[in-house]
Every structure is written in C-alpha cells, then in structure tokens.
Amino acid sequence: MDDSEYPIALPVPRKGRGAVTNLQGRYEVDQRETVDDGWGGADTEDSEASPLRTQVFEERAKSILTRNASPDIPFSVSLNPYRGCEHGCIYCFARPTHSYLGLSPGLDFESRIYAKVNAAELLERELSKNSYVPEPIALGVSTDAYQPAERELLITRRVIEVLHAHHHPFAAITKSSLIERDIDLLAPMASRNQVMVAVTVTTLDAGIARTLEPRAATPSRRLRMIRTLSEAGIPVGVSVAPVIPFVTEPDIERVLEACAEAGATSASYIVLRLPWEVAPLFKDWLAAHFPDRAERVMARVRDMRGGKDYDSSFATRMKGEGLWAELLKQRFHNAVRRLGLNERRRGILDISQFRPQFSARRAPEPASDNPQLSLF
C-alpha cells in the first residue's frame, strides 16, 4: 500500500489542553510518527481530540532548593513543589524539563505531574542547618506552585508553613486564585516585609487565554485575585508574560491599566521565549488556533531574536533585541510611568527576623539589625 494513503495528521486541539501534540522529547530513544489512518482524529473540520486525563505521581525529592547564577534573573534561590504543570500554558519555558524524565514536553508535561511530597520536610531540614545563609526564595518559578493538584495535596501550603514558622522571606509567582487560600499565612508575613506575590496576566481576552493557558484562572479572576491579595496587605506585582506579537502584544496597556486599578503596585514583562521543544509546540499551537497570523507572529519573533526562533543570550533572552523590542520597551515603560507603577522600590524582603532553629515552645528573638535583600 502506498505511503500517501496515510498522510501525517494535522494537529488537533484537545479541550482543556495547551499543547496540540505530544512532541517527542529530545532524550527519548524510541522514534514515533503520527499518521491518520482514517479511523479517527482529524477527519472533520470541527473534530476535537478526546480529553486527556491528568495523572499525578508522588516523588520523594533528594533536594528542594535550586540555585542559579543567571545575571538576568532577580533571584538566586528557587523552590518548585511540582514538576510539570496542569495549567498547560503553551509557551512555558519549563516544558523541555520533562525531556529529562523521558517524557514529552507537549501533552505529557501538562498531564503527567510529579508532586514532591517531601518538599516541606526537605525545606525544614535545609533551613535548620547551621551552615544555612538565608536569602529570599522564589516559589513556583518553573511550574506553578498553585496548580490544580495543590488543592488536595497541600504541598505548597506546608512549604509556606515552614517559611512562616522560620520567618523566612519568599516571593511567589502564580496564575492561580488558589493562593487566596493561604492568606492567613501570607498576610502576617507581609506585615513583616517577608513576602510578595507576582500574578501573571498575559491577556484580558478570555478566548485567547482559554487556549493559551487552558487550566489557569481566567483573566477576570486573576484581577480579582490581585485585589483580594492587595486588600489583605500583601504586596502584588503583575508580570505581563509572555508578550506574543499580534496575539497578546496589543493588550499590554489594557493589562497594566486593569492590574493597577485592581491594586498592583509593580509590573514587569517578558517577551516570548521558545527554547528547545517549546518552539515546535508553539508553532503547532499557532497553526491550530491562529492560522491567519501564524507566519506574521513567527516573523516578528525572529526579528527580535536575530533571525532565529530563540536566542538564549543572557543580555537579550528576556526582552529581545532590535527595533520592535525597543518599541515594546518604550510602550511598557510609558504605560508604567503613566499609571504610577514601580514608583516605590520593589521586592524589599526582610531577612533579619529569620529563625534558624524555630521551636513552637521557645522561639528566638528577632535580630536587632535589619539587613534586607531585593527580589524582582
């Protein structure tokens, strides 16, 4: 039988999922190829692939704090309670990490979640070491610490309970309203200048968000989250990320205005990043959801990346380079200035009250000096 009878199937979106394919990870040994044999899949224009069930696996991690020395990242220590993320954001720069597990950065990344069930125990052990030197911890940077699995597993809450008990500063970044559950821990820490929250708001268009970040909170819910946290006395910033040309880029000023009105006091942005397998996954997503502008989007991305899909250089990977990147920078800073965002020094988190050997029976007195570190 001729191979032409089995053409390569076109990507078909799955309801509630960001990736439209289970692209092979770069470390997988077996090769696989998708074909349409006529028994199902993309056989009609309106067809939709069957739902994919999420699986959560317990993992007993060996360590929990990750350190980096990247000059363009405003923190050096991070903690991620989960590997993989059910939010399914198609642009997530952490997707390629699933390749290290022998899994796909595509649908596997958002449907096969690994939960570090001993995260709080490891953190407690780390903070209690005589050699430990405190500095602010960034929580949920690679994968969202408040993704759906957290509702039942409570790993992130137990981590924050340890940080709260030790008076250890941290900053969290999230797209999930589940963080409101932990206001009882966050508010007292905020009163001690030991916590801040960054909420990612990519667009105000619910239709775009539904395919771009399918299982994250809706844009309107994130605005309500900013207001709720702010009213509880918790400093809130907005991360407009990623900026996608011709998709989320037209929304920048409106996003900043809405977040400032909701109570955000600081703002930052990141241009779309497409490392490793994220590039083909994103292109498949564009072809499935924005076929009319896919070529324009990628042409503009390459304009900012020296003609490539991605450039990992520290100097430009977050903001891009060239004329369009400079215009984007000017738009952002003009809006921030007009709205009064970033007027105060951001991210001052106090480490002076850290309790290395916390005891519920007899807690040590806070240090008399007041050294502080800056985050975000």
PDB file of N, CA and C in Angstrom, residues 17 22-23 28 32 52-59 81-88 94-95 97-99 101-116 143 147 149 153 215:
ATOM      1  N   ARG A  17      -6.456  21.598  27.076  1.00  0.00           N
ATOM      2  CA  ARG A  17      -5.023  21.383  26.974  1.00  0.00           C
ATOM      3  C   ARG A  17      -4.384  22.455  26.099  1.00  0.00           C
ATOM      4  N   ASN A  22       1.971  15.601  21.271  1.00  0.00           N
ATOM      5  CA  ASN A  22       2.857  15.057  22.297  1.00  0.00           C
ATOM      6  C   ASN A  22       4.244  14.899  21.691  1.00  0.00           C
ATOM      7  N   LEU A  23       4.765  16.039  21.269  1.00  0.00           N
ATOM      8  CA  LEU A  23       6.063  16.097  20.610  1.00  0.00           C
ATOM      9  C   LEU A  23       7.110  15.275  21.350  1.00  0.00           C
ATOM     10  N   GLU A  28      14.396  11.041  24.219  1.00  0.00           N
ATOM     11  CA  GLU A  28      13.700   9.771  24.051  1.00  0.00           C
ATOM     12  C   GLU A  28      14.440   8.897  23.045  1.00  0.00           C
ATOM     13  N   ARG A  32       8.781   8.106  17.093  1.00  0.00           N
ATOM     14  CA  ARG A  32       7.374   7.887  16.785  1.00  0.00           C
ATOM     15  C   ARG A  32       6.906   8.928  15.773  1.00  0.00           C
ATOM     16  N   LEU A  52      -7.892  14.268  27.747  1.00  0.00           N
ATOM     17  CA  LEU A  52      -6.722  13.576  28.280  1.00  0.00           C
ATOM     18  C   LEU A  52      -6.736  13.694  29.801  1.00  0.00           C
ATOM     19  N   ARG A  53      -6.704  12.565  30.482  1.00  0.00           N
ATOM     20  CA  ARG A  53      -6.773  12.569  31.945  1.00  0.00           C
ATOM     21  C   ARG A  53      -5.410  12.922  32.539  1.00  0.00           C
ATOM     22  N   THR A  54      -5.426  13.726  33.590  1.00  0.00           N
ATOM     23  CA  THR A  54      -4.195  14.094  34.285  1.00  0.00           C
ATOM     24  C   THR A  54      -3.814  13.007  35.283  1.00  0.00           C
ATOM     25  N   GLN A  55      -2.544  12.660  35.289  1.00  0.00           N
ATOM     26  CA  GLN A  55      -2.010  11.711  36.260  1.00  0.00           C
ATOM     27  C   GLN A  55      -1.008  12.435  37.147  1.00  0.00           C
ATOM     28  N   VAL A  56      -1.132  12.234  38.457  1.00  0.00           N
ATOM     29  CA  VAL A  56      -0.213  12.856  39.413  1.00  0.00           C
ATOM     30  C   VAL A  56       0.572  11.751  40.111  1.00  0.00           C
ATOM     31  N   PHE A  57       1.891  11.851  40.064  1.00  0.00           N
ATOM     32  CA  PHE A  57       2.763  10.846  40.659  1.00  0.00           C
ATOM     33  C   PHE A  57       3.492  11.445  41.856  1.00  0.00           C
ATOM     34  N   GLU A  58       3.560  10.704  42.941  1.00  0.00           N
ATOM     35  CA  GLU A  58       4.301  11.160  44.112  1.00  0.00           C
ATOM     36  C   GLU A  58       5.794  10.975  43.877  1.00  0.00           C
ATOM     37  N   GLU A  59       6.550  11.981  44.238  1.00  0.00           N
ATOM     38  CA  GLU A  59       8.009  11.931  44.098  1.00  0.00           C
ATOM     39  C   GLU A  59       8.643  12.332  45.414  1.00  0.00           C
ATOM     40  N   PRO A  81       7.511  22.996  43.993  1.00  0.00           N
ATOM     41  CA  PRO A  81       6.938  21.791  44.590  1.00  0.00           C
ATOM     42  C   PRO A  81       6.491  20.742  43.579  1.00  0.00           C
ATOM     43  N   TYR A  82       6.342  21.131  42.315  1.00  0.00           N
ATOM     44  CA  TYR A  82       5.843  20.213  41.287  1.00  0.00           C
ATOM     45  C   TYR A  82       6.729  20.229  40.052  1.00  0.00           C
ATOM     46  N   ARG A  83       6.770  19.095  39.357  1.00  0.00           N
ATOM     47  CA  ARG A  83       7.379  19.020  38.031  1.00  0.00           C
ATOM     48  C   ARG A  83       6.265  18.750  37.037  1.00  0.00           C
ATOM     49  N   GLY A  84       6.246  19.532  35.959  1.00  0.00           N
ATOM     50  CA  GLY A  84       5.098  19.520  35.074  1.00  0.00           C
ATOM     51  C   GLY A  84       4.060  20.474  35.628  1.00  0.00           C
ATOM     52  N   CYS A  85       3.138  20.914  34.760  1.00  0.00           N
ATOM     53  CA  CYS A  85       2.128  21.875  35.224  1.00  0.00           C
ATOM     54  C   CYS A  85       0.837  21.704  34.439  1.00  0.00           C
ATOM     55  N   GLU A  86      -0.241  21.450  35.168  1.00  0.00           N
ATOM     56  CA  GLU A  86      -1.529  21.196  34.536  1.00  0.00           C
ATOM     57  C   GLU A  86      -2.143  22.449  33.924  1.00  0.00           C
ATOM     58  N   HIS A  87      -1.648  23.618  34.244  1.00  0.00           N
ATOM     59  CA  HIS A  87      -2.173  24.831  33.623  1.00  0.00           C
ATOM     60  C   HIS A  87      -2.049  24.757  32.101  1.00  0.00           C
ATOM     61  N   GLY A  88      -1.025  24.076  31.615  1.00  0.00           N
ATOM     62  CA  GLY A  88      -0.915  23.817  30.174  1.00  0.00           C
ATOM     63  C   GLY A  88      -0.546  25.019  29.331  1.00  0.00           C
ATOM     64  N   ALA A  94       9.504  25.928  30.893  1.00  0.00           N
ATOM     65  CA  ALA A  94       9.902  24.738  31.651  1.00  0.00           C
ATOM     66  C   ALA A  94       9.512  23.440  30.947  1.00  0.00           C
ATOM     67  N   ARG A  95       8.749  23.517  29.885  1.00  0.00           N
ATOM     68  CA  ARG A  95       8.317  22.294  29.197  1.00  0.00           C
ATOM     69  C   ARG A  95       9.476  21.349  28.859  1.00  0.00           C
ATOM     70  N   THR A  97      11.978  20.494  30.389  1.00  0.00           N
ATOM     71  CA  THR A  97      12.499  19.718  31.517  1.00  0.00           C
ATOM     72  C   THR A  97      11.877  18.327  31.581  1.00  0.00           C
ATOM     73  N   HIS A  98      10.694  18.133  30.997  1.00  0.00           N
ATOM     74  CA  HIS A  98      10.096  16.797  31.001  1.00  0.00           C
ATOM     75  C   HIS A  98      10.886  15.831  30.120  1.00  0.00           C
ATOM     76  N   SER A  99      11.704  16.372  29.226  1.00  0.00           N
ATOM     77  CA  SER A  99      12.552  15.512  28.401  1.00  0.00           C
ATOM     78  C   SER A  99      13.529  14.722  29.266  1.00  0.00           C
ATOM     79  N   LEU A 101      12.925  13.365  31.943  1.00  0.00           N
ATOM     80  CA  LEU A 101      12.206  12.234  32.523  1.00  0.00           C
ATOM     81  C   LEU A 101      11.869  11.186  31.472  1.00  0.00           C
ATOM     82  N   GLY A 102      12.304  11.421  30.235  1.00  0.00           N
ATOM     83  CA  GLY A 102      11.966  10.526  29.145  1.00  0.00           C
ATOM     84  C   GLY A 102      10.535  10.713  28.675  1.00  0.00           C
ATOM     85  N   LEU A 103       9.973  11.892  28.936  1.00  0.00           N
ATOM     86  CA  LEU A 103       8.592  12.195  28.575  1.00  0.00           C
ATOM     87  C   LEU A 103       8.551  13.351  27.579  1.00  0.00           C
ATOM     88  N   SER A 104       7.369  13.602  27.044  1.00  0.00           N
ATOM     89  CA  SER A 104       7.210  14.674  26.069  1.00  0.00           C
ATOM     90  C   SER A 104       7.009  16.023  26.754  1.00  0.00           C
ATOM     91  N   PRO A 105       7.656  17.073  26.221  1.00  0.00           N
ATOM     92  CA  PRO A 105       7.386  18.429  26.703  1.00  0.00           C
ATOM     93  C   PRO A 105       6.006  18.923  26.271  1.00  0.00           C
ATOM     94  N   GLY A 106       5.322  18.127  25.433  1.00  0.00           N
ATOM     95  CA  GLY A 106       3.991  18.508  24.964  1.00  0.00           C
ATOM     96  C   GLY A 106       2.913  18.125  25.948  1.00  0.00           C
ATOM     97  N   LEU A 107       2.023  17.232  25.552  1.00  0.00           N
ATOM     98  CA  LEU A 107       0.890  16.861  26.406  1.00  0.00           C
ATOM     99  C   LEU A 107       1.332  16.177  27.690  1.00  0.00           C
ATOM    100  N   ASP A 108       2.443  15.436  27.667  1.00  0.00           N
ATOM    101  CA  ASP A 108       2.926  14.799  28.897  1.00  0.00           C
ATOM    102  C   ASP A 108       3.212  15.837  29.974  1.00  0.00           C
ATOM    103  N   PHE A 109       3.807  16.963  29.583  1.00  0.00           N
ATOM    104  CA  PHE A 109       4.189  17.986  30.558  1.00  0.00           C
ATOM    105  C   PHE A 109       2.991  18.482  31.360  1.00  0.00           C
ATOM    106  N   GLU A 110       1.835  18.576  30.718  1.00  0.00           N
ATOM    107  CA  GLU A 110       0.667  19.118  31.397  1.00  0.00           C
ATOM    108  C   GLU A 110      -0.304  18.052  31.900  1.00  0.00           C
ATOM    109  N   SER A 111      -0.007  16.782  31.640  1.00  0.00           N
ATOM    110  CA  SER A 111      -0.910  15.718  32.093  1.00  0.00           C
ATOM    111  C   SER A 111      -0.223  14.671  32.971  1.00  0.00           C
ATOM    112  N   ARG A 112       1.096  14.699  33.057  1.00  0.00           N
ATOM    113  CA  ARG A 112       1.844  13.785  33.923  1.00  0.00           C
ATOM    114  C   ARG A 112       2.649  14.637  34.904  1.00  0.00           C
ATOM    115  N   ILE A 113       2.056  14.847  36.070  1.00  0.00           N
ATOM    116  CA  ILE A 113       2.588  15.775  37.067  1.00  0.00           C
ATOM    117  C   ILE A 113       3.301  15.006  38.172  1.00  0.00           C
ATOM    118  N   TYR A 114       4.467  15.484  38.559  1.00  0.00           N
ATOM    119  CA  TYR A 114       5.229  14.863  39.642  1.00  0.00           C
ATOM    120  C   TYR A 114       5.214  15.794  40.854  1.00  0.00           C
ATOM    121  N   ALA A 115       4.666  15.296  41.949  1.00  0.00           N
ATOM    122  CA  ALA A 115       4.497  16.095  43.163  1.00  0.00           C
ATOM    123  C   ALA A 115       5.564  15.728  44.191  1.00  0.00           C
ATOM    124  N   LYS A 116       6.327  16.714  44.604  1.00  0.00           N
ATOM    125  CA  LYS A 116       7.406  16.483  45.574  1.00  0.00           C
ATOM    126  C   LYS A 116       6.812  16.479  46.985  1.00  0.00           C
ATOM    127  N   THR A 143       7.321  25.877  37.524  1.00  0.00           N
ATOM    128  CA  THR A 143       5.946  25.382  37.388  1.00  0.00           C
ATOM    129  C   THR A 143       5.127  25.946  38.530  1.00  0.00           C
ATOM    130  N   GLN A 147      -0.939  25.014  41.093  1.00  0.00           N
ATOM    131  CA  GLN A 147      -1.680  24.332  40.035  1.00  0.00           C
ATOM    132  C   GLN A 147      -2.728  23.404  40.660  1.00  0.00           C
ATOM    133  N   ALA A 149      -3.394  20.310  41.261  1.00  0.00           N
ATOM    134  CA  ALA A 149      -3.071  19.225  42.194  1.00  0.00           C
ATOM    135  C   ALA A 149      -2.869  19.728  43.615  1.00  0.00           C
ATOM    136  N   LEU A 153      -3.321  18.163  47.548  1.00  0.00           N
ATOM    137  CA  LEU A 153      -2.051  17.702  48.104  1.00  0.00           C
ATOM    138  C   LEU A 153      -1.479  18.633  49.172  1.00  0.00           C
ATOM    139  N   ARG A 215      -5.887  25.828  31.720  1.00  0.00           N
ATOM    140  CA  ARG A 215      -6.362  25.455  33.052  1.00  0.00           C
ATOM    141  C   ARG A 215      -5.909  26.424  34.142  1.00  0.00           C
TER     142      ARG A 215
END
